[in-house]
mmCIF file of C-alpha atoms in Angstrom:
data_model
loop_
_atom_site.group_PDB
_atom_site.id
_atom_site.type_symbol
_atom_site.label_atom_id
_atom_site.label_comp_id
_atom_site.label_asym_id
_atom_site.label_seq_id
_atom_site.Cartn_x
_atom_site.Cartn_y
_atom_site.Cartn_z
ATOM 1 C CA MET A 1162 -25.200 -7.960 -16.880
ATOM 2 C CA GLU A 1163 -22.595 -6.536 -19.538
ATOM 3 C CA ILE A 1164 -20.010 -3.899 -19.662
ATOM 4 C CA ASN A 1165 -18.895 -2.677 -22.856
ATOM 5 C CA GLY A 1166 -19.672 -6.000 -24.409
ATOM 6 C CA VAL A 1167 -18.190 -7.879 -21.923
ATOM 7 C CA LEU A 1168 -20.352 -10.337 -20.025
ATOM 8 C CA ILE A 1169 -20.329 -10.130 -16.068
ATOM 9 C CA ASP A 1170 -21.200 -13.282 -14.327
ATOM 10 C CA ASP A 1171 -23.790 -13.403 -11.725
ATOM 11 C CA THR A 1172 -21.867 -14.685 -8.979
ATOM 12 C CA PHE A 1173 -19.774 -13.476 -5.904
ATOM 13 C CA ALA A 1174 -16.239 -13.007 -4.654
ATOM 14 C CA GLU A 1175 -15.675 -15.049 -1.317
ATOM 15 C CA ALA A 1176 -13.439 -13.163 1.357
ATOM 16 C CA PHE A 1177 -12.443 -13.549 4.981
ATOM 17 C CA PRO A 1178 -11.483 -11.442 7.742
ATOM 18 C CA ILE A 1179 -8.074 -10.309 8.585
ATOM 19 C CA LYS A 1180 -6.243 -7.933 10.890
ATOM 20 C CA MET A 1181 -4.602 -5.046 9.280
ATOM 21 C CA ALA A 1182 -2.192 -2.303 10.138
ATOM 22 C CA ARG A 1183 -1.244 0.869 8.235
ATOM 23 C CA VAL A 1184 2.187 2.316 8.311
ATOM 24 C CA GLN A 1185 3.138 5.610 6.713
ATOM 25 C CA ILE A 1186 6.745 5.699 5.561
ATOM 26 C CA THR A 1187 8.587 8.857 4.785
ATOM 27 C CA ALA A 1188 11.936 9.777 3.456
ATOM 28 C CA VAL A 1189 13.918 12.816 2.288
ATOM 29 C CA THR A 1190 12.846 11.806 -1.379
ATOM 30 C CA GLU A 1191 10.147 10.011 -2.928
ATOM 31 C CA ARG A 1192 12.728 7.627 -4.306
ATOM 32 C CA TRP A 1193 13.762 6.437 -0.711
ATOM 33 C CA ALA A 1194 10.253 6.354 0.561
ATOM 34 C CA GLN A 1195 9.264 3.996 -2.233
ATOM 35 C CA GLU A 1196 12.300 1.755 -1.692
ATOM 36 C CA ALA A 1197 11.466 1.437 2.037
ATOM 37 C CA ALA A 1198 7.887 0.498 1.361
ATOM 38 C CA ARG A 1199 8.873 -1.953 -1.405
ATOM 39 C CA GLU A 1200 11.093 -3.856 0.936
ATOM 40 C CA ALA A 1201 8.639 -3.724 3.937
ATOM 41 C CA THR A 1202 5.786 -5.229 1.626
ATOM 42 C CA GLY A 1203 7.978 -7.973 0.014
ATOM 43 C CA PHE A 1204 7.145 -11.514 0.165
ATOM 44 C CA GLY A 1205 3.591 -10.570 1.215
ATOM 45 C CA THR A 1206 1.315 -12.149 -1.451
ATOM 46 C CA SER A 1207 -0.721 -14.819 0.484
ATOM 47 C CA VAL A 1208 -0.965 -15.985 4.186
ATOM 48 C CA ILE A 1209 -0.958 -19.609 2.621
ATOM 49 C CA GLY A 1210 2.790 -19.407 2.282
ATOM 50 C CA CYS A 1211 4.006 -15.642 3.372
ATOM 51 C CA PRO A 1212 4.338 -14.506 6.820
ATOM 52 C CA ALA A 1213 1.920 -11.673 6.091
ATOM 53 C CA GLU A 1214 0.056 -10.154 3.082
ATOM 54 C CA ALA A 1215 1.231 -6.727 2.372
ATOM 55 C CA GLY A 1216 1.119 -4.044 -0.406
ATOM 56 C CA ILE A 1217 1.492 -0.358 -1.025
ATOM 57 C CA GLU A 1218 -1.895 1.752 -0.525
ATOM 58 C CA CYS A 1219 -0.903 4.918 -2.046
ATOM 59 C CA PHE A 1220 1.717 7.476 -2.536
ATOM 60 C CA VAL A 1221 1.382 10.715 -0.431
ATOM 61 C CA ASP A 1222 2.971 14.142 -0.679
ATOM 62 C CA GLY A 1223 4.410 16.341 2.036
ATOM 63 C CA ARG A 1224 0.923 17.892 2.384
ATOM 64 C CA GLU A 1225 -0.331 14.612 3.862
ATOM 65 C CA THR A 1226 2.473 13.259 5.656
ATOM 66 C CA VAL A 1227 3.229 13.526 9.357
ATOM 67 C CA ASP A 1228 6.480 15.116 8.891
ATOM 68 C CA GLY A 1229 5.906 16.881 5.727
ATOM 69 C CA ARG A 1230 8.190 14.767 3.763
ATOM 70 C CA PRO A 1231 7.494 12.719 0.548
ATOM 71 C CA GLY A 1232 5.821 9.349 1.725
ATOM 72 C CA VAL A 1233 3.962 5.807 0.949
ATOM 73 C CA ASN A 1234 1.096 4.322 2.770
ATOM 74 C CA ILE A 1235 1.361 0.824 3.157
ATOM 75 C CA LEU A 1236 -0.999 -2.068 4.662
ATOM 76 C CA ILE A 1237 0.003 -5.018 6.469
ATOM 77 C CA CYS A 1238 -2.107 -8.082 7.049
ATOM 78 C CA ASN A 1239 -2.008 -11.283 9.301
ATOM 79 C CA MET A 1240 -4.697 -13.430 10.303
ATOM 80 C CA GLY A 1241 -4.199 -12.862 14.059
ATOM 81 C CA LEU A 1242 -3.124 -9.887 16.190
ATOM 82 C CA LYS A 1243 -0.067 -11.623 17.585
ATOM 83 C CA ASN A 1244 1.338 -12.285 14.101
ATOM 84 C CA LEU A 1245 0.445 -8.830 12.876
ATOM 85 C CA GLU A 1246 2.349 -7.492 15.791
ATOM 86 C CA ASN A 1247 5.242 -9.732 14.742
ATOM 87 C CA SER A 1248 5.263 -8.701 11.113
ATOM 88 C CA LEU A 1249 5.231 -5.092 12.215
ATOM 89 C CA LEU A 1250 8.298 -5.480 14.318
ATOM 90 C CA MET A 1251 10.202 -7.720 11.710
ATOM 91 C CA ARG A 1252 9.148 -5.541 8.518
ATOM 92 C CA LEU A 1253 9.714 -2.086 10.141
ATOM 93 C CA GLY A 1254 12.934 -3.256 11.926
ATOM 94 C CA GLN A 1255 14.388 -4.941 8.804
ATOM 95 C CA CYS A 1256 13.168 -2.914 5.929
ATOM 96 C CA VAL A 1257 12.431 0.529 7.192
ATOM 97 C CA LEU A 1258 15.167 1.227 9.707
ATOM 98 C CA THR A 1259 17.650 0.188 7.612
ATOM 99 C CA ALA A 1260 16.514 2.434 4.574
ATOM 100 C CA PRO A 1261 18.144 5.637 4.143
ATOM 101 C CA THR A 1262 16.396 8.692 5.821
ATOM 102 C CA ALA A 1263 13.321 6.762 6.270
ATOM 103 C CA ALA A 1264 10.873 6.958 9.042
ATOM 104 C CA ALA A 1265 7.900 5.284 10.175
ATOM 105 C CA TYR A 1266 4.404 6.525 11.535
ATOM 106 C CA ASN A 1267 1.182 5.182 12.827
ATOM 107 C CA GLY A 1268 -1.442 5.337 9.956
ATOM 108 C CA MET A 1269 -4.297 4.169 12.310
ATOM 109 C CA ASP A 1270 -3.706 6.220 15.239
ATOM 110 C CA ASP A 1271 -7.646 6.082 16.255
ATOM 111 C CA ALA A 1272 -7.756 2.227 16.240
ATOM 112 C CA GLU A 1273 -8.652 0.589 19.361
ATOM 113 C CA THR A 1274 -5.824 -1.795 19.319
ATOM 114 C CA GLN A 1275 -2.535 -0.556 19.401
ATOM 115 C CA PHE A 1276 1.000 -2.072 19.535
ATOM 116 C CA ASP A 1277 4.274 -0.583 21.009
ATOM 117 C CA THR A 1278 6.167 -1.321 18.021
ATOM 118 C CA GLY A 1279 8.368 1.820 18.056
ATOM 119 C CA ARG A 1280 9.211 1.227 21.609
ATOM 120 C CA LYS A 1281 10.365 -2.265 20.987
ATOM 121 C CA LEU A 1282 12.406 -1.239 17.848
ATOM 122 C CA SER A 1283 13.988 1.694 20.120
ATOM 123 C CA PHE A 1284 16.056 -1.102 21.962
ATOM 124 C CA PHE A 1285 18.281 -1.089 18.607
ATOM 125 C CA GLY A 1286 19.501 2.100 20.019
ATOM 126 C CA ASP A 1287 21.367 0.192 22.740
ATOM 127 C CA GLY A 1288 20.258 2.413 25.431
ATOM 128 C CA TYR A 1289 20.971 5.777 23.523
ATOM 129 C CA GLN A 1290 17.409 5.890 22.088
ATOM 130 C CA LYS A 1291 15.232 8.863 23.059
ATOM 131 C CA SER A 1292 11.783 9.452 23.390
ATOM 132 C CA GLU A 1293 9.866 12.776 22.685
ATOM 133 C CA GLU A 1294 6.752 14.592 21.564
ATOM 134 C CA ARG A 1295 6.942 15.688 17.880
ATOM 135 C CA PHE A 1296 4.411 16.488 15.349
ATOM 136 C CA GLY A 1297 1.838 15.937 18.168
ATOM 137 C CA ARG A 1298 2.953 12.162 18.447
ATOM 138 C CA LYS A 1299 5.085 10.085 20.655
ATOM 139 C CA ILE A 1300 8.096 9.265 18.681
ATOM 140 C CA TRP A 1301 11.453 7.655 19.127
ATOM 141 C CA ASN A 1302 14.824 8.791 18.096
ATOM 142 C CA ILE A 1303 17.109 5.952 17.217
ATOM 143 C CA PRO A 1304 20.732 6.787 16.640
ATOM 144 C CA LEU A 1305 22.094 5.347 13.387
ATOM 145 C CA MET A 1306 25.378 6.090 11.458
ATOM 146 C CA SER A 1307 23.622 8.018 9.077
ATOM 147 C CA GLY A 1308 21.469 9.996 11.428
ATOM 148 C CA ASP A 1309 18.451 9.197 13.559
ATOM 149 C CA PHE A 1310 15.925 6.980 12.767
ATOM 150 C CA ILE A 1311 12.338 8.500 13.667
ATOM 151 C CA ILE A 1312 9.452 5.958 14.496
ATOM 152 C CA GLU A 1313 6.052 6.644 16.201
ATOM 153 C CA ASN A 1314 5.708 4.688 19.647
ATOM 154 C CA SER A 1315 2.535 2.870 18.600
ATOM 155 C CA PHE A 1316 0.820 1.302 15.484
ATOM 156 C CA GLY A 1317 -2.767 0.678 15.347
ATOM 157 C CA ALA A 1318 -4.724 -2.292 13.946
ATOM 158 C CA VAL A 1319 -8.233 -2.947 12.655
ATOM 159 C CA GLU A 1320 -10.278 -5.681 11.522
ATOM 160 C CA GLY A 1321 -10.107 -5.747 7.774
ATOM 161 C CA ILE A 1322 -11.122 -7.991 4.820
ATOM 162 C CA ALA A 1323 -9.004 -10.249 2.753
ATOM 163 C CA GLY A 1324 -9.820 -11.868 -0.568
ATOM 164 C CA GLY A 1325 -12.007 -9.512 -2.520
ATOM 165 C CA ASN A 1326 -11.449 -10.719 -6.037
ATOM 166 C CA PHE A 1327 -12.634 -10.948 -9.837
ATOM 167 C CA LEU A 1328 -11.166 -13.114 -12.618
ATOM 168 C CA ILE A 1329 -10.453 -11.556 -16.037
ATOM 169 C CA GLN A 1330 -10.986 -14.078 -18.874
ATOM 170 C CA GLY A 1331 -9.280 -13.094 -22.043
ATOM 171 C CA GLN A 1332 -9.292 -14.178 -25.684
ATOM 172 C CA ASN A 1333 -5.437 -14.407 -25.356
ATOM 173 C CA GLN A 1334 -2.784 -13.939 -22.600
ATOM 174 C CA MET A 1335 -1.857 -10.232 -23.698
ATOM 175 C CA SER A 1336 -5.173 -9.000 -23.877
ATOM 176 C CA ALA A 1337 -5.971 -10.393 -20.528
ATOM 177 C CA LEU A 1338 -2.839 -9.028 -18.960
ATOM 178 C CA THR A 1339 -3.321 -5.509 -20.451
ATOM 179 C CA ALA A 1340 -6.699 -5.549 -19.133
ATOM 180 C CA ALA A 1341 -4.985 -6.707 -15.522
ATOM 181 C CA GLU A 1342 -2.605 -3.809 -15.819
ATOM 182 C CA VAL A 1343 -5.212 -1.058 -16.422
ATOM 183 C CA ALA A 1344 -7.518 -2.527 -13.787
ATOM 184 C CA ILE A 1345 -4.710 -2.232 -10.966
ATOM 185 C CA ASP A 1346 -3.870 1.417 -12.368
ATOM 186 C CA SER A 1347 -7.524 2.236 -11.490
ATOM 187 C CA ILE A 1348 -7.377 0.269 -8.271
ATOM 188 C CA ARG A 1349 -4.397 2.160 -6.999
ATOM 189 C CA LYS A 1350 -6.426 5.339 -6.870
ATOM 190 C CA VAL A 1351 -8.784 3.810 -4.161
ATOM 191 C CA GLU A 1352 -7.934 4.487 -0.707
ATOM 192 C CA GLY A 1353 -7.859 1.840 1.866
ATOM 193 C CA ALA A 1354 -7.373 -1.237 -0.585
ATOM 194 C CA ILE A 1355 -4.184 -3.073 -1.830
ATOM 195 C CA THR A 1356 -3.601 -5.934 -4.410
ATOM 196 C CA PRO A 1357 -0.863 -7.822 -2.580
ATOM 197 C CA PHE A 1358 0.256 -10.044 -5.450
ATOM 198 C CA PRO A 1359 3.191 -9.094 -8.042
ATOM 199 C CA GLY A 1360 2.240 -6.138 -9.767
ATOM 200 C CA GLY A 1361 -1.333 -6.647 -8.523
ATOM 201 C CA VAL A 1362 -2.001 -9.653 -10.794
ATOM 202 C CA VAL A 1363 -2.349 -13.334 -9.903
ATOM 203 C CA SER A 1364 -1.458 -15.519 -12.438
ATOM 204 C CA SER A 1365 -1.759 -18.705 -10.252
ATOM 205 C CA GLY A 1366 -5.447 -18.618 -8.777
ATOM 206 C CA SER A 1367 -5.997 -21.254 -6.400
ATOM 207 C CA LYS A 1368 -8.863 -23.317 -4.823
ATOM 208 C CA VAL A 1369 -9.244 -24.447 -1.356
ATOM 209 C CA GLY A 1370 -7.630 -27.840 -0.653
ATOM 210 C CA SER A 1371 -5.985 -30.313 -2.831
ATOM 211 C CA LYS A 1372 -5.611 -33.936 -3.392
ATOM 212 C CA TYR A 1373 -2.497 -34.220 -1.739
ATOM 213 C CA LYS A 1374 -2.691 -34.170 1.988
ATOM 214 C CA GLY A 1375 -1.611 -31.051 3.964
ATOM 215 C CA LEU A 1376 -1.710 -28.930 0.767
ATOM 216 C CA LYS A 1377 -4.112 -25.896 1.982
ATOM 217 C CA ALA A 1378 -4.456 -24.660 -1.853
ATOM 218 C CA SER A 1379 -3.916 -25.920 -5.120
ATOM 219 C CA THR A 1380 -4.215 -24.633 -8.749
ATOM 220 C CA ASN A 1381 -7.698 -23.576 -9.898
ATOM 221 C CA SER A 1382 -8.195 -26.434 -12.287
ATOM 222 C CA ALA A 1383 -11.524 -25.122 -13.490
ATOM 223 C CA PHE A 1384 -10.193 -22.017 -14.880
ATOM 224 C CA CYS A 1385 -7.029 -23.667 -16.553
ATOM 225 C CA ALA A 1386 -7.311 -23.581 -20.395
ATOM 226 C CA SER A 1387 -4.741 -26.201 -20.739
ATOM 227 C CA LEU A 1388 -7.162 -28.502 -18.907
ATOM 228 C CA ARG A 1389 -9.884 -28.741 -21.321
ATOM 229 C CA GLU A 1390 -8.939 -32.374 -22.682
ATOM 230 C CA ASP A 1391 -8.770 -33.290 -19.127
ATOM 231 C CA GLY A 1392 -12.553 -32.530 -18.600
ATOM 232 C CA VAL A 1393 -12.186 -30.219 -15.752
ATOM 233 C CA CYS A 1394 -12.071 -26.737 -17.477
ATOM 234 C CA VAL A 1395 -15.474 -24.666 -17.430
ATOM 235 C CA LEU A 1396 -14.016 -21.908 -19.608
ATOM 236 C CA ALA A 1397 -15.632 -20.890 -22.784
ATOM 237 C CA GLU A 1398 -13.860 -22.154 -25.846
ATOM 238 C CA ASP A 1399 -12.688 -18.717 -27.187
ATOM 239 C CA VAL A 1400 -11.058 -18.000 -23.468
ATOM 240 C CA SER A 1401 -7.368 -18.950 -23.323
ATOM 241 C CA CYS A 1402 -6.188 -17.002 -20.352
ATOM 242 C CA VAL A 1403 -7.514 -15.934 -17.011
ATOM 243 C CA PHE A 1404 -5.775 -13.611 -14.601
ATOM 244 C CA GLU A 1405 -7.215 -12.874 -11.021
ATOM 245 C CA ILE A 1406 -7.170 -9.721 -9.151
ATOM 246 C CA VAL A 1407 -7.011 -10.089 -5.433
ATOM 247 C CA ILE A 1408 -8.171 -7.207 -3.160
ATOM 248 C CA ASN A 1409 -7.489 -6.513 0.490
ATOM 249 C CA GLY A 1410 -9.297 -3.684 2.298
ATOM 250 C CA VAL A 1411 -9.940 -1.821 5.539
ATOM 251 C CA ASP A 1412 -13.714 -2.344 5.088
ATOM 252 C CA ARG A 1413 -16.343 -3.518 2.637
ATOM 253 C CA GLU A 1414 -16.653 0.096 1.036
ATOM 254 C CA ALA A 1415 -12.953 -0.062 -0.005
ATOM 255 C CA ILE A 1416 -13.055 -3.441 -1.665
ATOM 256 C CA GLU A 1417 -16.255 -2.811 -3.473
ATOM 257 C CA SER A 1418 -14.954 0.509 -4.787
ATOM 258 C CA ALA A 1419 -11.634 -1.056 -5.884
ATOM 259 C CA MET A 1420 -13.566 -3.972 -7.329
ATOM 260 C CA ARG A 1421 -15.921 -1.817 -9.273
ATOM 261 C CA ALA A 1422 -12.953 0.635 -10.541
ATOM 262 C CA GLY A 1423 -10.815 -2.469 -11.550
ATOM 263 C CA ILE A 1424 -13.758 -4.261 -13.432
ATOM 264 C CA HIS A 1425 -15.053 -1.202 -15.426
ATOM 265 C CA ALA A 1426 -11.468 -0.460 -16.371
ATOM 266 C CA ALA A 1427 -10.882 -4.144 -17.581
ATOM 267 C CA CYS A 1428 -13.784 -4.134 -19.495
ATOM 268 C CA GLN A 1429 -12.539 -1.276 -21.859
ATOM 269 C CA VAL A 1430 -9.551 -3.697 -23.275
ATOM 270 C CA PRO A 1431 -10.224 -5.282 -26.697
ATOM 271 C CA GLY A 1432 -10.243 -9.060 -25.960
ATOM 272 C CA VAL A 1433 -11.685 -9.357 -22.567
ATOM 273 C CA LEU A 1434 -14.613 -11.913 -23.037
ATOM 274 C CA GLN A 1435 -15.799 -12.237 -19.589
ATOM 275 C CA ILE A 1436 -15.446 -11.261 -15.773
ATOM 276 C CA THR A 1437 -16.262 -13.643 -13.111
ATOM 277 C CA ALA A 1438 -15.100 -14.290 -9.446
ATOM 278 C CA ALA A 1439 -13.608 -16.854 -7.300
ATOM 279 C CA ASN A 1440 -15.711 -18.549 -4.345
ATOM 280 C CA TYR A 1441 -15.546 -21.597 -2.570
ATOM 281 C CA GLU A 1442 -18.993 -22.397 -1.320
ATOM 282 C CA GLY A 1443 -18.338 -20.886 2.015
ATOM 283 C CA LYS A 1444 -15.265 -22.866 2.678
ATOM 284 C CA LEU A 1445 -12.903 -19.753 2.703
ATOM 285 C CA GLY A 1446 -14.690 -16.929 4.529
ATOM 286 C CA ILE A 1447 -17.752 -15.014 5.599
ATOM 287 C CA HIS A 1448 -17.725 -12.106 3.385
ATOM 288 C CA ARG A 1449 -19.523 -12.205 -0.175
ATOM 289 C CA PHE A 1450 -19.270 -9.557 -3.039
ATOM 290 C CA HIS A 1451 -21.620 -10.091 -5.575
ATOM 291 C CA LEU A 1452 -20.481 -8.576 -8.905
ATOM 292 C CA HIS A 1453 -23.789 -7.376 -9.953
ATOM 293 C CA HIS A 1454 -24.558 -5.687 -6.635
ATOM 294 C CA VAL A 1455 -20.759 -4.252 -6.610
ATOM 295 C CA LEU A 1456 -21.400 -2.787 -10.159
ATOM 296 C CA GLU A 1457 -24.913 -1.430 -9.333
#
């Protein structure tokens, strides 16, 4: 299969189940909603070494938010529910409650699993916090020096998928990076998906395991152009740079839509030679996203 002359490998991306919560952060202006969202999703690239995977899902205006103010939807992901509950408590408490004029609402109010994150954070009010019904939801008012912090009582969680991916193989570093940038721009229009790495792009694609005991992951040596003389690189001679796009989604449809949008966008950039995907012979997860099937 080819798209605009770019070869699409007949292979699949391997992904795994993950627990996922959506938080809608609003503020008096778009600037402060974004600031709170960026802080709340920081240090959230990979569960290999981060306490959670997290990212901005989309920006929403007052017509789509709970309280009619500018907002940002974020997704926070963990391998287990207990860890996810803790991540919500820590990230909302340290990054959203502390942000000027910010408020936090449940983005998955119909989920079967619900955490009482808002109630627990309300203890910061030191007994002066108040619960009430507002916007058709149970919320907490927590008194702050700048005015009350508003947070919904409960936050829902669902079974999502992490690790959907594709690899952009470029003739040079800038062509591959440009392709990655336009791919991310397209993916950001897809609801229910995030790309948790810096700017959505992974420069350090990894493989499962290592020659060193205790290391869960190590550099994906087969895709490192500088290792050709070592005999482990499998890249074509004209490929000098590879960037990976990793996608987490609320369901298969979200990841497939994101992969499709990103791959089509990347293939329009001159210097992109091939698109493939990372898989680990079933060692990583139960979900498989076949590139040809996704693109069909």
